[in-house]
Every structure is written in structure tokens, then in C-alpha cells.
XYZ file of C-alpha atoms in Angstrom:
211
model
C 27.461 -33.296 -37.238
C 28.411 -35.405 -34.247
C 26.019 -35.617 -31.277
C 26.892 -32.874 -28.835
C 26.318 -32.812 -25.087
C 28.303 -32.488 -21.915
C 28.135 -33.081 -18.112
C 29.480 -29.498 -17.576
C 27.986 -27.643 -14.690
C 27.985 -24.389 -16.711
C 24.524 -23.149 -17.712
C 23.709 -20.510 -20.457
C 21.053 -17.988 -19.732
C 19.111 -18.854 -22.841
C 19.605 -21.703 -25.408
C 17.444 -21.271 -28.562
C 16.966 -24.453 -30.380
C 16.102 -24.814 -34.150
C 16.184 -22.156 -36.810
C 17.905 -19.300 -34.882
C 19.310 -16.242 -36.703
C 22.740 -15.130 -35.563
C 25.730 -13.182 -36.915
C 29.370 -14.328 -36.759
C 32.726 -12.990 -37.850
C 34.087 -16.439 -38.420
C 34.713 -17.775 -41.888
C 32.584 -20.869 -41.141
C 28.848 -20.731 -40.575
C 27.644 -21.137 -37.013
C 25.437 -23.944 -35.952
C 22.092 -23.512 -37.551
C 20.142 -25.230 -34.799
C 21.132 -23.525 -31.620
C 21.954 -19.988 -30.332
C 23.226 -19.416 -26.832
C 22.648 -16.107 -25.203
C 24.452 -14.783 -22.105
C 22.982 -11.799 -20.173
C 25.425 -9.398 -18.535
C 25.083 -6.234 -16.535
C 24.615 -3.266 -18.965
C 27.636 -1.087 -19.171
C 29.974 -3.424 -17.532
C 33.367 -3.943 -19.195
C 35.717 -5.201 -16.521
C 35.326 -8.885 -17.371
C 38.186 -11.294 -16.736
C 38.781 -14.126 -19.237
C 36.509 -16.544 -17.223
C 33.601 -14.089 -17.126
C 33.960 -12.777 -20.674
C 30.494 -13.693 -22.223
C 31.990 -14.469 -25.650
C 34.394 -16.937 -24.022
C 31.679 -18.341 -21.936
C 29.562 -19.188 -25.002
C 32.566 -20.703 -26.696
C 33.326 -22.780 -23.596
C 29.660 -24.004 -23.550
C 29.950 -25.283 -27.173
C 33.270 -26.934 -26.451
C 31.732 -28.767 -23.486
C 28.767 -29.852 -25.501
C 30.768 -31.107 -28.391
C 33.196 -33.139 -26.275
C 30.950 -36.019 -25.098
C 28.401 -37.214 -27.642
C 25.983 -39.950 -26.663
C 27.874 -40.890 -23.421
C 27.406 -37.234 -22.371
C 23.727 -37.632 -22.956
C 23.671 -40.642 -20.816
C 25.626 -38.958 -18.156
C 23.120 -36.154 -18.141
C 20.415 -38.687 -17.679
C 22.390 -40.347 -14.924
C 22.872 -37.104 -12.968
C 19.162 -36.166 -13.425
C 18.168 -39.669 -12.174
C 20.374 -39.351 -9.019
C 19.978 -36.841 -6.223
C 21.649 -34.082 -8.238
C 19.247 -31.529 -9.939
C 19.475 -31.614 -13.717
C 16.946 -31.541 -16.617
C 17.500 -34.549 -18.730
C 14.339 -33.767 -20.622
C 15.963 -30.508 -21.812
C 19.030 -32.370 -22.900
C 16.971 -34.824 -24.856
C 14.996 -31.958 -26.502
C 18.343 -30.337 -27.353
C 19.758 -33.417 -28.916
C 16.643 -33.911 -31.038
C 16.601 -30.252 -32.113
C 20.191 -30.558 -33.055
C 19.524 -33.364 -35.420
C 20.642 -36.401 -33.436
C 18.884 -39.703 -34.287
C 15.760 -39.797 -32.129
C 15.706 -43.320 -30.820
C 19.457 -43.664 -29.902
C 19.159 -40.294 -28.078
C 16.125 -41.537 -26.110
C 17.719 -44.878 -25.234
C 21.030 -43.250 -24.055
C 19.300 -40.763 -21.829
C 16.878 -43.340 -20.499
C 19.581 -45.838 -19.671
C 21.572 -43.205 -17.836
C 18.546 -42.011 -16.006
C 17.585 -45.419 -14.898
C 21.084 -46.222 -13.629
C 21.043 -42.840 -11.730
C 17.773 -43.737 -10.000
C 19.176 -47.167 -9.190
C 21.903 -45.410 -7.121
C 19.058 -43.929 -5.079
C 17.745 -47.350 -4.240
C 21.206 -48.557 -3.395
C 21.717 -45.575 -1.057
C 18.545 -46.388 0.800
C 19.438 -50.111 0.958
C 22.964 -49.818 2.231
C 23.765 -46.347 3.484
C 23.342 -45.163 7.045
C 20.847 -42.371 7.772
C 23.575 -40.063 8.949
C 25.295 -40.565 5.584
C 21.993 -39.936 3.608
C 21.406 -36.740 5.533
C 24.990 -35.459 5.193
C 25.712 -36.347 1.538
C 22.237 -36.639 -0.078
C 20.764 -33.729 1.812
C 17.464 -35.375 2.492
C 16.269 -35.084 6.115
C 15.251 -38.174 8.124
C 11.979 -36.399 8.815
C 11.213 -36.167 5.102
C 12.112 -39.892 4.571
C 9.937 -40.810 7.594
C 7.035 -38.915 5.981
C 7.448 -40.607 2.642
C 7.686 -44.028 4.305
C 4.375 -43.366 6.089
C 2.861 -42.211 2.860
C 4.088 -45.413 1.059
C 2.635 -47.717 3.790
C 0.040 -50.001 2.253
C 0.574 -48.586 -1.318
C 2.942 -51.291 -2.554
C 5.615 -50.694 -5.091
C 3.477 -49.074 -7.843
C 4.513 -45.595 -7.080
C 7.895 -46.513 -8.535
C 6.217 -45.725 -11.911
C 6.218 -41.957 -11.081
C 9.569 -41.867 -9.218
C 10.882 -39.569 -11.882
C 9.186 -36.540 -10.296
C 11.838 -34.128 -8.966
C 12.880 -34.258 -5.318
C 9.953 -36.408 -4.125
C 10.935 -39.214 -6.541
C 14.452 -39.416 -5.127
C 13.118 -39.788 -1.556
C 10.570 -42.331 -2.938
C 13.219 -44.605 -4.307
C 15.484 -44.207 -1.304
C 12.560 -45.308 0.902
C 11.981 -48.400 -1.186
C 15.667 -49.201 -0.519
C 15.263 -48.513 3.185
C 12.263 -50.829 3.332
C 14.152 -53.497 1.367
C 11.529 -53.754 -1.304
C 12.778 -56.291 -3.910
C 14.853 -54.360 -6.430
C 13.553 -56.353 -9.418
C 10.033 -54.847 -8.743
C 11.227 -51.353 -8.074
C 13.750 -51.442 -11.000
C 11.256 -52.807 -13.484
C 8.554 -50.228 -12.662
C 11.179 -47.436 -12.636
C 12.196 -48.407 -16.134
C 8.597 -48.603 -17.446
C 7.730 -45.164 -15.994
C 10.937 -43.470 -17.069
C 10.833 -44.854 -20.579
C 7.174 -43.722 -21.046
C 8.081 -40.341 -19.699
C 10.854 -39.927 -22.290
C 8.549 -41.301 -24.990
C 5.920 -38.698 -24.294
C 8.645 -36.003 -24.056
C 10.054 -37.062 -27.419
C 6.631 -36.856 -28.941
C 6.140 -33.354 -27.596
C 9.606 -32.204 -28.792
C 8.986 -33.603 -32.266
C 5.578 -31.908 -32.312
C 7.034 -28.582 -31.326
C 9.834 -28.781 -33.869
C 7.356 -29.761 -36.678
C 4.987 -26.931 -35.743
C 7.982 -24.506 -35.749
C 9.103 -25.632 -39.145
C 5.684 -25.538 -40.753
């Protein structure tokens, strides 16, 4: 089975990975590694084609199947930038679906590092008005983070993968013109170790489930 992932903004209510049990009226067997569930209001029947829960699930799978490893990297890129997304969930999904572990990790890591790099470039070259308008991070928050970083050096780049705060952290390193080779290197180390630990946890959960 080809790697499956997408940068679609659609989100199922529940995605169950590994050994689900589901019925289908299709002649071919469904995926054995994932079941998607959509919750809808009880008793409601007036769905248009876009809101139809069956069609929504079909659309999710079409989106996932379309991109492969580049889609996984794109997911990592979006998560590494200022747009909220869980690249860890994408990596877990890829592993649960049987994708080769190391290529999956490297693709999502590369995308995530590049996404985080955009935050540094935003801080380095964008105006404060542009940052407030497009990135939606207030100047007061960036001022607070810059005061927090004062005297602490570049080492906090190692944990710049934390949601929201991590984005502001990297932008502030750009604002202060901290050499990118230092920030980029530490970001790479921290993010790679994060995915390494997450891969280990995911494999452990899958092994425990299958035992």
C-alpha cells in the first residue's frame, strides 16, 4: 500500500489506527489499519452532498491517498510554521498504516524544520505590523519572550517545537538577529529527538496493542 497523507484542512472526529473492525458493502476489503468515524446530530437527515458523513469519510481517504511522503513533509512544514497542526499524529498514523518508519520520520522532520525556519525568517525580515497582521502574534507577546530570552543564549532553540510559544521563540531569535546556523542546528537536534521519542512511543503502543 502506498504511503497516504494529505495537507487537507478537513479533520475527522475520530481516526482509529491499527486493527479496527468495520463493515463495508464494497467488494474490496477496507483498509485494515484505520477506521474514520464522523459524529452527526441524531435524527438529522437533511444533509447536502458536502455534509453527508459517508461522502466526508470518502473524501478524507481520497485526500490522504493523494500525497504520499511529500504530504507527510507538508504536514510537518505546516506544523513547524505558525499554523496549528499535529505532525506527531501524522507520523503515528503513517507508522500505524505500515509506512517504513525511518523514511516517514525523516520526511516529517525535514518538513517541520523547514517550517520552523520560516518563523526565523519572518522575525529576521518582516515588519512588526506584518507579523501582527499575518502571523497573529502580538508585539506585547514577542516583547515578553525577548525579555525572557535575555541572557539565556540560543539553547532554548532545542525546545522550540512547543506549540505557540515555540513559534514566538524562533521569531524572536530572528528579531534579535541570532546567527541562523546556531538556531537552525539546535532546532534540528531538538526536533529530530522529539520525533525519535515519538516514534519509539508509537511503536511501543502498536506492539502492546498487537500482543
